[in-house]
Coordinates of C-alpha atoms in Angstrom, one line a residue:
M25 CA 41.1 11.7 -23.1
L26 CA 43.0 14.8 -22.0
F27 CA 39.7 16.6 -21.6
A28 CA 38.3 13.8 -19.5
S29 CA 41.3 13.7 -17.3
C30 CA 41.3 17.5 -16.7
L31 CA 37.6 17.5 -16.0
F32 CA 38.0 14.6 -13.5
V33 CA 40.5 16.7 -11.6
L34 CA 38.1 19.7 -11.7
V35 CA 35.2 17.6 -10.5
V36 CA 37.1 16.2 -7.6
G37 CA 38.4 19.6 -6.7
I38 CA 34.9 21.1 -6.6
F39 CA 33.1 18.3 -4.9
G40 CA 35.7 17.1 -2.5
E41 CA 36.1 13.4 -1.9
I42 CA 33.4 12.4 -4.4
D43 CA 34.6 9.6 -6.7
P44 CA 32.4 10.0 -9.7
I45 CA 33.2 6.5 -11.0
Q46 CA 32.1 5.0 -7.6
L47 CA 29.1 7.2 -7.7
I48 CA 28.0 5.9 -11.1
Q49 CA 28.7 2.3 -10.1
N50 CA 26.4 2.7 -7.0
V51 CA 23.5 4.6 -8.6
Y52 CA 23.2 2.3 -11.6
S53 CA 24.1 -0.9 -9.6
I54 CA 27.0 -1.7 -12.0
P55 CA 28.9 -4.7 -10.8
N56 CA 32.1 -4.0 -12.6
K57 CA 34.0 -0.8 -11.8
T58 CA 35.7 -0.9 -15.2
N59 CA 32.4 -0.6 -16.9
A60 CA 31.4 2.2 -14.6
A61 CA 34.6 4.1 -15.6
E62 CA 33.7 3.6 -19.2
L63 CA 30.2 5.0 -18.6
Y64 CA 31.8 8.0 -16.7
R65 CA 34.0 8.8 -19.8
A66 CA 30.8 8.6 -22.0
F67 CA 29.1 11.2 -19.7
L68 CA 32.1 13.5 -20.1
R69 CA 32.3 13.0 -23.9
A70 CA 28.5 13.6 -24.2
G71 CA 28.6 16.8 -22.1
Q72 CA 31.0 18.6 -24.4
D73 CA 28.3 19.2 -27.1
Y74 CA 25.1 18.1 -25.3
N75 CA 22.0 19.9 -26.5
E76 CA 19.9 20.5 -23.4
T77 CA 16.3 19.3 -23.5
K78 CA 14.3 21.6 -21.3
P79 CA 10.9 20.4 -20.2
G80 CA 9.4 23.8 -19.7
P81 CA 7.1 24.7 -16.7
L82 CA 6.1 21.9 -14.5
P83 CA 2.4 21.1 -13.9
S84 CA 1.2 22.2 -10.5
L85 CA -1.7 21.8 -8.1
K86 CA -2.5 25.5 -8.1
T87 CA -5.6 25.0 -10.2
W88 CA -6.7 21.7 -8.7
E89 CA -9.7 22.5 -6.5
C90 CA -10.8 19.2 -4.9
G91 CA -12.6 18.6 -1.7
I92 CA -10.6 15.6 -0.4
T93 CA -10.8 15.4 3.3
R94 CA -10.2 13.3 6.5
S95 CA -12.6 11.4 8.7
A96 CA -14.1 13.1 11.7
T97 CA -12.5 10.4 13.9
P98 CA -9.5 8.2 13.0
P99 CA -10.7 5.0 11.2
T100 CA -10.1 1.7 13.0
S101 CA -9.5 -0.1 9.7
V102 CA -7.0 0.4 6.9
H103 CA -9.8 -0.4 4.5
K104 CA -11.8 2.7 5.5
L105 CA -9.1 5.4 5.0
L106 CA -10.0 8.7 3.4
P107 CA -6.9 10.4 1.8
G108 CA -6.7 12.9 4.7
D109 CA -6.6 10.1 7.2
I110 CA -2.9 9.5 6.3
D111 CA -0.7 11.3 8.9
I112 CA 2.7 9.9 7.9
V113 CA 4.0 9.2 4.4
G114 CA 7.1 7.1 3.6
A115 CA 8.8 5.4 0.7
L116 CA 11.2 2.6 0.0
G117 CA 13.0 2.1 -3.3
D118 CA 15.9 3.0 -5.5
S119 CA 17.2 6.1 -7.4
L120 CA 13.8 6.5 -9.1
T121 CA 12.1 7.2 -5.7
A122 CA 15.2 9.2 -4.7
A123 CA 14.5 11.3 -7.8
F124 CA 18.1 11.1 -8.9
G125 CA 18.9 13.4 -11.8
A126 CA 15.3 14.9 -11.9
E127 CA 16.6 18.4 -12.5
A128 CA 19.9 17.5 -14.3
T129 CA 20.5 19.3 -17.6
N130 CA 23.8 17.9 -18.8
P131 CA 25.7 14.6 -18.7
L132 CA 28.9 16.5 -18.0
T133 CA 27.7 17.4 -14.5
I134 CA 27.0 13.8 -13.5
A135 CA 29.2 14.0 -10.4
S136 CA 27.1 16.9 -9.1
W137 CA 23.7 15.5 -10.0
K138 CA 21.4 15.6 -7.0
E139 CA 18.6 13.4 -5.7
V140 CA 15.7 15.8 -5.9
R141 CA 13.7 14.1 -3.2
G142 CA 11.5 17.1 -2.7
K143 CA 9.9 16.4 -6.1
S144 CA 9.8 12.6 -5.9
F145 CA 6.5 11.4 -7.3
S146 CA 5.4 9.4 -4.4
I147 CA 6.7 11.3 -1.3
G148 CA 8.2 14.7 -2.4
G149 CA 6.9 17.6 -0.4
S150 CA 8.9 20.6 -1.5
G151 CA 6.9 23.8 -1.9
D152 CA 3.3 23.8 -0.4
E153 CA 0.3 21.9 -1.4
T154 CA -0.4 24.2 -4.3
E155 CA 2.8 23.5 -6.1
Y156 CA 4.5 20.4 -7.5
I157 CA 2.3 17.4 -8.2
T158 CA 3.4 14.6 -5.8
I159 CA 1.3 12.2 -3.7
A160 CA 2.5 14.0 -0.6
N161 CA 1.4 17.4 -1.8
I162 CA -2.0 16.0 -2.9
L163 CA -2.5 14.5 0.6
K164 CA -1.6 17.8 2.2
K165 CA -4.7 19.3 0.6
A166 CA -6.7 17.1 3.0
N167 CA -4.3 17.0 5.9
P168 CA -2.0 20.0 6.2
A169 CA -0.4 18.3 9.3
L170 CA 1.0 15.5 7.1
V171 CA 4.6 14.6 7.9
G172 CA 7.2 12.3 6.5
F173 CA 7.6 13.8 3.0
S174 CA 11.0 14.5 1.7
V175 CA 12.1 18.0 0.9
G176 CA 14.9 19.7 -1.0
D177 CA 17.9 17.7 -2.4
T178 CA 20.3 15.1 -1.2
T179 CA 23.6 13.9 -2.6
L180 CA 24.5 10.3 -3.5
T181 CA 27.1 10.4 -0.7
N182 CA 24.5 11.0 2.0
G183 CA 21.1 10.1 0.4
P184 CA 18.7 8.8 3.1
D185 CA 21.3 9.5 5.8
D186 CA 20.4 13.1 5.3
V187 CA 17.3 12.7 7.5
A188 CA 16.5 16.4 7.6
N189 CA 15.8 16.4 3.9
S190 CA 15.0 12.7 3.2
Q191 CA 12.6 12.3 6.2
M192 CA 10.7 9.1 5.6
N193 CA 11.9 8.7 2.0
R194 CA 14.3 5.9 2.8
A195 CA 15.0 5.0 -0.8
R196 CA 18.6 4.5 -1.6
S197 CA 20.1 4.9 -5.1
G198 CA 21.3 1.5 -6.4
A199 CA 18.9 -0.5 -4.2
R200 CA 17.7 -3.8 -5.5
A201 CA 14.6 -5.9 -4.8
D202 CA 16.7 -8.8 -3.6
A203 CA 18.3 -6.7 -0.8
L204 CA 15.4 -5.0 0.9
L205 CA 15.9 -6.7 4.2
P206 CA 19.4 -8.2 4.5
V207 CA 20.5 -10.1 7.6
Q208 CA 22.8 -7.1 8.4
Y209 CA 20.2 -4.4 9.1
S210 CA 22.9 -1.7 9.0
G211 CA 23.8 -2.6 5.4
I212 CA 23.1 -0.2 2.5
Y213 CA 19.9 -1.9 1.5
G214 CA 18.3 -2.2 5.0
E215 CA 15.5 0.2 4.0
S216 CA 12.7 -1.7 5.8
Y217 CA 14.4 -1.8 9.1
N218 CA 15.6 1.8 8.6
W219 CA 12.0 2.9 7.9
T220 CA 10.8 1.8 11.3
Q221 CA 13.9 3.1 13.2
V222 CA 13.8 6.5 11.6
G223 CA 10.0 6.7 12.1
R224 CA 10.2 6.0 15.8
S225 CA 13.1 8.4 16.2
L226 CA 11.1 11.2 14.4
Y227 CA 7.6 10.6 15.7
G228 CA 7.9 8.5 18.9
S229 CA 4.7 6.7 19.8
D230 CA 2.8 8.4 17.0
F231 CA 4.6 6.1 14.6
N232 CA 2.6 3.2 16.0
T233 CA -0.7 5.0 16.4
K234 CA -1.0 7.2 13.3
W235 CA -2.0 5.9 9.9
K236 CA 0.9 5.6 7.5
L237 CA 1.1 5.3 3.7
L238 CA 4.3 3.6 2.6
T239 CA 5.1 3.5 -1.2
L240 CA 7.4 0.7 -2.4
F241 CA 8.8 1.0 -5.9
I242 CA 11.7 -1.4 -6.6
G243 CA 13.1 -3.8 -9.1
S244 CA 14.6 -1.7 -11.9
N245 CA 18.2 -2.5 -10.8
N246 CA 17.3 -6.2 -10.9
L247 CA 15.7 -6.2 -14.3
C248 CA 18.5 -4.3 -15.9
W249 CA 20.9 -7.1 -15.0
A250 CA 18.6 -10.1 -15.2
C251 CA 20.1 -11.6 -18.4
P252 CA 23.2 -13.7 -18.8
C253 CA 25.6 -10.7 -19.6
D254 CA 29.3 -10.9 -18.5
D255 CA 28.7 -9.1 -15.2
C256 CA 25.2 -10.3 -14.4
N257 CA 24.3 -12.5 -11.5
V258 CA 21.3 -14.3 -12.9
T259 CA 20.5 -16.1 -9.6
R260 CA 20.2 -12.8 -7.7
H261 CA 17.4 -11.7 -10.0
L262 CA 15.3 -14.9 -10.1
A263 CA 11.6 -14.5 -9.3
S264 CA 12.0 -16.9 -6.4
T265 CA 14.7 -14.7 -4.8
I266 CA 12.6 -11.6 -5.2
K267 CA 9.5 -13.3 -3.8
A268 CA 11.4 -14.5 -0.7
E269 CA 12.8 -11.0 0.0
L270 CA 9.4 -9.3 -0.5
I271 CA 7.7 -11.7 1.9
A272 CA 10.4 -11.2 4.5
T273 CA 10.1 -7.4 4.1
L274 CA 6.3 -7.4 4.4
D275 CA 6.4 -9.7 7.3
Y276 CA 8.8 -7.4 9.1
L277 CA 6.8 -4.3 8.2
K278 CA 3.6 -5.9 9.4
A279 CA 5.2 -6.8 12.8
N280 CA 6.9 -3.5 13.3
S281 CA 4.9 -0.9 11.5
P282 CA 1.2 -1.1 12.6
R283 CA -1.5 1.0 10.9
T284 CA 0.2 1.0 7.6
L285 CA -1.0 0.8 4.0
V286 CA 1.8 -0.4 1.8
S287 CA 1.3 0.8 -1.8
I288 CA 3.4 -1.2 -4.2
V289 CA 4.1 0.4 -7.6
L290 CA 4.8 -2.4 -10.0
P291 CA 8.3 -2.4 -11.6
V292 CA 8.6 -1.1 -15.1
D293 CA 9.7 -3.5 -17.9
T294 CA 13.2 -2.0 -18.5
S295 CA 13.4 -3.6 -21.9
K296 CA 11.3 -0.5 -23.0
V297 CA 14.5 1.6 -22.8
F298 CA 15.7 -0.2 -26.0
N299 CA 13.2 2.0 -27.8
V300 CA 14.8 5.2 -26.8
K301 CA 18.4 4.3 -27.5
G302 CA 18.4 6.2 -30.8
S303 CA 16.7 9.3 -29.3
G304 CA 19.8 11.1 -28.2
L305 CA 23.4 11.1 -29.4
W306 CA 24.6 9.4 -26.3
C307 CA 21.5 7.4 -25.2
S308 CA 22.9 4.2 -26.7
T309 CA 26.2 4.5 -24.9
F310 CA 24.6 5.3 -21.6
L311 CA 21.9 2.6 -21.7
N312 CA 24.4 -0.2 -22.8
S313 CA 26.2 0.4 -19.5
E314 CA 23.3 1.4 -17.2
C315 CA 20.9 -1.2 -18.3
P316 CA 22.7 -3.8 -20.4
C317 CA 19.9 -6.3 -20.5
G318 CA 17.0 -4.0 -21.1
S319 CA 18.8 -2.1 -23.8
S320 CA 20.5 -5.0 -25.4
S321 CA 20.3 -5.5 -29.2
N322 CA 20.0 -9.2 -28.3
S323 CA 16.2 -9.8 -28.4
E324 CA 16.5 -12.9 -26.3
W325 CA 18.0 -10.9 -23.5
R326 CA 15.3 -8.4 -23.7
D327 CA 12.7 -11.2 -23.6
I328 CA 14.3 -12.4 -20.4
V329 CA 13.8 -8.9 -18.9
T330 CA 10.2 -8.9 -20.0
T331 CA 9.6 -12.4 -18.5
R332 CA 11.2 -11.4 -15.2
T333 CA 9.1 -8.3 -15.1
N334 CA 5.9 -10.3 -15.6
E335 CA 7.0 -12.7 -12.8
Y336 CA 7.9 -9.9 -10.4
Q337 CA 4.5 -8.2 -11.1
A338 CA 2.6 -11.4 -10.6
I339 CA 4.3 -12.0 -7.3
M340 CA 3.3 -8.6 -6.1
E341 CA -0.2 -9.0 -7.2
D342 CA -0.4 -12.3 -5.3
L343 CA 0.8 -10.7 -2.2
Q344 CA -1.9 -8.0 -2.5
N345 CA -4.5 -10.8 -2.6
S346 CA -3.1 -12.7 0.4
A347 CA -5.2 -12.6 3.6
T348 CA -1.9 -12.3 5.6
Y349 CA -1.5 -8.8 4.3
N350 CA -5.1 -7.7 4.4
T351 CA -6.0 -7.2 8.1
D352 CA -7.6 -4.1 9.7
D353 CA -4.2 -2.9 10.8
F354 CA -2.1 -3.5 7.7
A355 CA -2.7 -3.9 4.0
V356 CA -0.8 -4.3 0.8
V357 CA -2.2 -2.9 -2.5
V358 CA -0.6 -2.9 -5.9
Q359 CA -0.7 0.2 -8.1
P360 CA -0.3 -1.0 -11.8
F361 CA 0.0 2.2 -13.7
T362 CA 3.5 1.2 -14.7
K363 CA 2.4 -2.2 -16.1
G364 CA 1.8 -1.1 -19.6
V365 CA 3.9 2.0 -19.7
E366 CA 5.7 3.0 -22.9
P367 CA 8.1 5.9 -23.3
P368 CA 6.1 9.0 -24.1
K369 CA 6.1 10.3 -27.7
K370 CA 5.6 13.7 -29.2
T371 CA 3.0 14.5 -31.9
D372 CA 5.6 13.7 -34.6
G373 CA 6.0 10.2 -33.3
S374 CA 9.5 10.7 -31.8
Y375 CA 10.2 10.0 -28.2
D376 CA 9.8 12.9 -25.9
M377 CA 13.0 13.1 -24.0
T378 CA 11.8 15.9 -21.7
Y379 CA 10.5 13.0 -19.6
F380 CA 14.0 11.7 -19.1
A381 CA 17.1 12.8 -17.2
P382 CA 20.1 13.3 -19.5
D383 CA 21.1 9.7 -18.9
C384 CA 18.0 8.5 -20.9
F385 CA 16.9 6.3 -18.0
H386 CA 15.9 8.3 -14.9
F387 CA 12.7 10.3 -14.6
S388 CA 12.9 14.1 -15.1
A389 CA 10.9 16.3 -12.8
K390 CA 8.3 16.4 -15.5
A391 CA 8.0 12.6 -15.5
H392 CA 7.8 12.6 -11.7
A393 CA 4.7 14.9 -12.0
A394 CA 3.2 12.6 -14.5
A395 CA 3.9 9.5 -12.4
A396 CA 2.3 11.1 -9.4
T397 CA -0.8 11.9 -11.4
A398 CA -1.1 8.3 -12.6
L399 CA -0.3 6.9 -9.1
W400 CA -3.1 9.0 -7.6
D401 CA -5.5 7.7 -10.1
D402 CA -4.6 4.1 -9.2
M403 CA -4.9 4.8 -5.5
I404 CA -8.5 6.0 -5.7
T405 CA -9.6 3.3 -8.2
G406 CA -10.8 -0.1 -7.1
I407 CA -8.8 -3.3 -7.7
G408 CA -9.6 -4.8 -11.1
S409 CA -10.3 -1.3 -12.6
K410 CA -7.1 0.5 -11.9
P411 CA -5.4 2.0 -15.0
E412 CA -2.4 0.1 -16.1
T413 CA -0.6 2.8 -18.0
W414 CA 0.1 6.5 -18.0
W415 CA 0.2 9.2 -20.7
P416 CA 1.4 12.7 -21.1
G417 CA -1.1 15.4 -20.1
E418 CA -3.2 13.0 -18.0
A419 CA -5.7 15.0 -15.8
L420 CA -5.5 14.8 -12.0
N421 CA -8.7 13.1 -10.9
C422 CA -10.8 14.6 -8.2
P423 CA -12.7 11.9 -6.1
S424 CA -15.8 12.4 -4.0
T425 CA -15.4 13.5 -0.4
T426 CA -16.3 9.9 0.7
Q427 CA -13.7 8.2 -1.5
F428 CA -11.5 5.6 0.3
L429 CA -8.0 4.8 -0.6
C430 CA -8.7 1.5 -2.4
T431 CA -7.5 -1.9 -1.1
A432 CA -8.3 -5.5 -1.6
G433 CA -10.5 -5.3 1.5
N434 CA -12.8 -2.5 0.3
K435 CA -13.5 -3.5 -3.3
G436 CA -17.0 -2.2 -4.2
V437 CA -17.2 0.0 -1.1
G438 CA -16.3 3.7 -0.6
G439 CA -15.9 4.4 -4.3
C440 CA -13.6 1.5 -4.8

């Protein structure tokens, strides 16, 4: 305890006004600050003798030679977009899209962990188009003038408010699917409204006239708290609540963000983290606080998480098939590579923790590259045939030069 107290003073001294307990409470969406404090102490204890798991060199785009391109003239329909026709990328979501902890190496340094937004699987744009595998860097191959991608790092105290680095990555750590579009637009979860406001501020009239790809990945912070645990708000995480919020969000985006393809990455069944609890000395302690329902030893609670996951995914798939969200100007498409995902394993059958941040929950930079590879595969595969899982070492597919970004409106056309 003396060690923890001394370290707390050191952390605050180095990082100014940061309250690491509040930080942890926000990023993991923990309702009870007492539980957040317990988790912080666990991070400190773990850091004393933590054996770092280093992922090694990240896969890159340097050897990926692919002739993806853009149309000679801008398409008039969202269902006829080539990859290079996207001029602006954006993202909504939580700490997974913010890439929280993607380069962290030790639980001890939790208070200084960064959001490595420049390597976020869906929108990171650090380096050039020959470096890190992200959707934005892939699209740069076809359109070097692409904008909106996030670069560098942000902190949990500024996050998306650091527009210079976040750009159109409006994800906020701790965000939930039931709070994407609150009545108070200026609230912490007002990402949809924020997306349009920042877009118009950065790009002016181009925001309305250019084609945009907006990736939405949300729901983990709901699923982790969807069971009847002591601090859980079950009503908040009901499928009916999530459906109402998603519809309100998509309606808002359709009305205020023309020429947009909304790419929804299905939420992961967070009960899968139960499998990795024994993979690290402190994984059990971390996961019990970060994701009490998904990591619970109570199988009934984990079953609730799986049920809610299936419900959320079905809602999103229904929205994809709705005529309301399939016009020439605006479309919603579901990317299901997360649907059947399992924690990656090594050849000896043990879980490969190089795909996880030291908290045993968030993606490492290596996992972000793998997620981008799987997401790209889904984006260029027609509905009904999209892969519903990912696996280590998956090759980055190279489509034909006439390959559309696949939607419900172009099934069977343009390689879809």
